[in-house]
Short mmCIF file of C-alpha atoms in Angstrom, two decimals:
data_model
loop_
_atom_site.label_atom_id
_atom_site.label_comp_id
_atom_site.label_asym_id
_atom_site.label_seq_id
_atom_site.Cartn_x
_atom_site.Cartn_y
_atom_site.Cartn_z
CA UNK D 42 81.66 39.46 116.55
CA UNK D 43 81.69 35.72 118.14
CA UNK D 44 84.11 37.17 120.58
CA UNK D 45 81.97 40.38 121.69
CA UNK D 46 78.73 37.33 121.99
CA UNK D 47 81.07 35.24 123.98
CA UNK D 48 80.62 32.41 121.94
CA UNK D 49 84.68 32.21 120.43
CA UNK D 50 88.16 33.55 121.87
CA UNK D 51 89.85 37.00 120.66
CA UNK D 52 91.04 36.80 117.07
CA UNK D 53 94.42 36.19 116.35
CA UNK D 54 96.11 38.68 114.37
CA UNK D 55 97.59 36.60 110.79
CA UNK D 56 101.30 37.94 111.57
CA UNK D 57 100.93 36.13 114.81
CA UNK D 58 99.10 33.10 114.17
CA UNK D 59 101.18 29.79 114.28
CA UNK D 60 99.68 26.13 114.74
CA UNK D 61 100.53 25.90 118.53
CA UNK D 62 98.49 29.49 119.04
CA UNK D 63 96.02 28.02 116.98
CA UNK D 64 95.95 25.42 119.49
CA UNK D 65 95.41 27.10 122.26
CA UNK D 66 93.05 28.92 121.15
CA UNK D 67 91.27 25.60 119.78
CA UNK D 68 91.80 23.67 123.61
CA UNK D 69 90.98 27.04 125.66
CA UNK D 70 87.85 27.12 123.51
CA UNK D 71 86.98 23.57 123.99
CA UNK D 72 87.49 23.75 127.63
CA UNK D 73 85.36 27.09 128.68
CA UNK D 74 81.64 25.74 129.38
CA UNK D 75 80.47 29.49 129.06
CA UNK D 76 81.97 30.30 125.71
CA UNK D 77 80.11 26.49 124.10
CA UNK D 78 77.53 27.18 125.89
CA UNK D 79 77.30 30.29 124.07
CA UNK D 80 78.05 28.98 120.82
CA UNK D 81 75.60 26.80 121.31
CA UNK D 82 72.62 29.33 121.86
CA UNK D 83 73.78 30.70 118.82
CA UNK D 84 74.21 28.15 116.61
CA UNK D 85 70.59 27.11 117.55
CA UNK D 86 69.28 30.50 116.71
CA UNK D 87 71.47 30.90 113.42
CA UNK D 88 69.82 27.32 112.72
CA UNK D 89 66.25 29.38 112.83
CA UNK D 90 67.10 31.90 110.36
CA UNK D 91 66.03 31.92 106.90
CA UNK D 92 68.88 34.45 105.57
CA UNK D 93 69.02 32.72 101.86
CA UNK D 94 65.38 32.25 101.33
CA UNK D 95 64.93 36.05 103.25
CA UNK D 96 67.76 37.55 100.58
CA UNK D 97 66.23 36.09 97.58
CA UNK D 98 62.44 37.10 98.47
CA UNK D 99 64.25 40.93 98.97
CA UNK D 100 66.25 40.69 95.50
CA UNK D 101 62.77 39.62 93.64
CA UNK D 102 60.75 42.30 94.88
CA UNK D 103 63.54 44.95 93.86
CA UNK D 104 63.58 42.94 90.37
CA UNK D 105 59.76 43.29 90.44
CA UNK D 106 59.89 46.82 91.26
CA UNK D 107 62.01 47.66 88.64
CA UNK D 108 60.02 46.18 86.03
CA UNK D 109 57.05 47.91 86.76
CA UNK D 110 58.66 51.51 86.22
#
């Protein structure tokens, strides 16, 4: 998904993945303004989200629900 928003490289594939193709991928990363750039926007709006407090508020009224039947 990071790749498709532009924000990481392609995935390596585990039978392929060595620490100098790791590194690449690390310094090519690193050294493409668009793709932190990108990573960037999205860590920003990632840092908006309330997913935790969202998931828990969603599990109480299904406990809530429940209860009442």
């Amino acid at each position: 998904r990071l790749r498709t928003l532009g924000a990481a490289p392609a995935p390596q594939p585990y039978r392929d993945l060595h620490s100098a193709r790791l590194a690449d991928a690390a310094l090519a990363t690193s050294a493409d303004s668009t793709m932190r750039e990108r990573a960037a926007a999205l860590a920003a709006a990632l840092s908006q989200e309330r997913g935790l407090d969202d998931a828990v508020a969603a599990i109480e009224r299904v406990a809530a629900d429940a209860g009442a039947r």
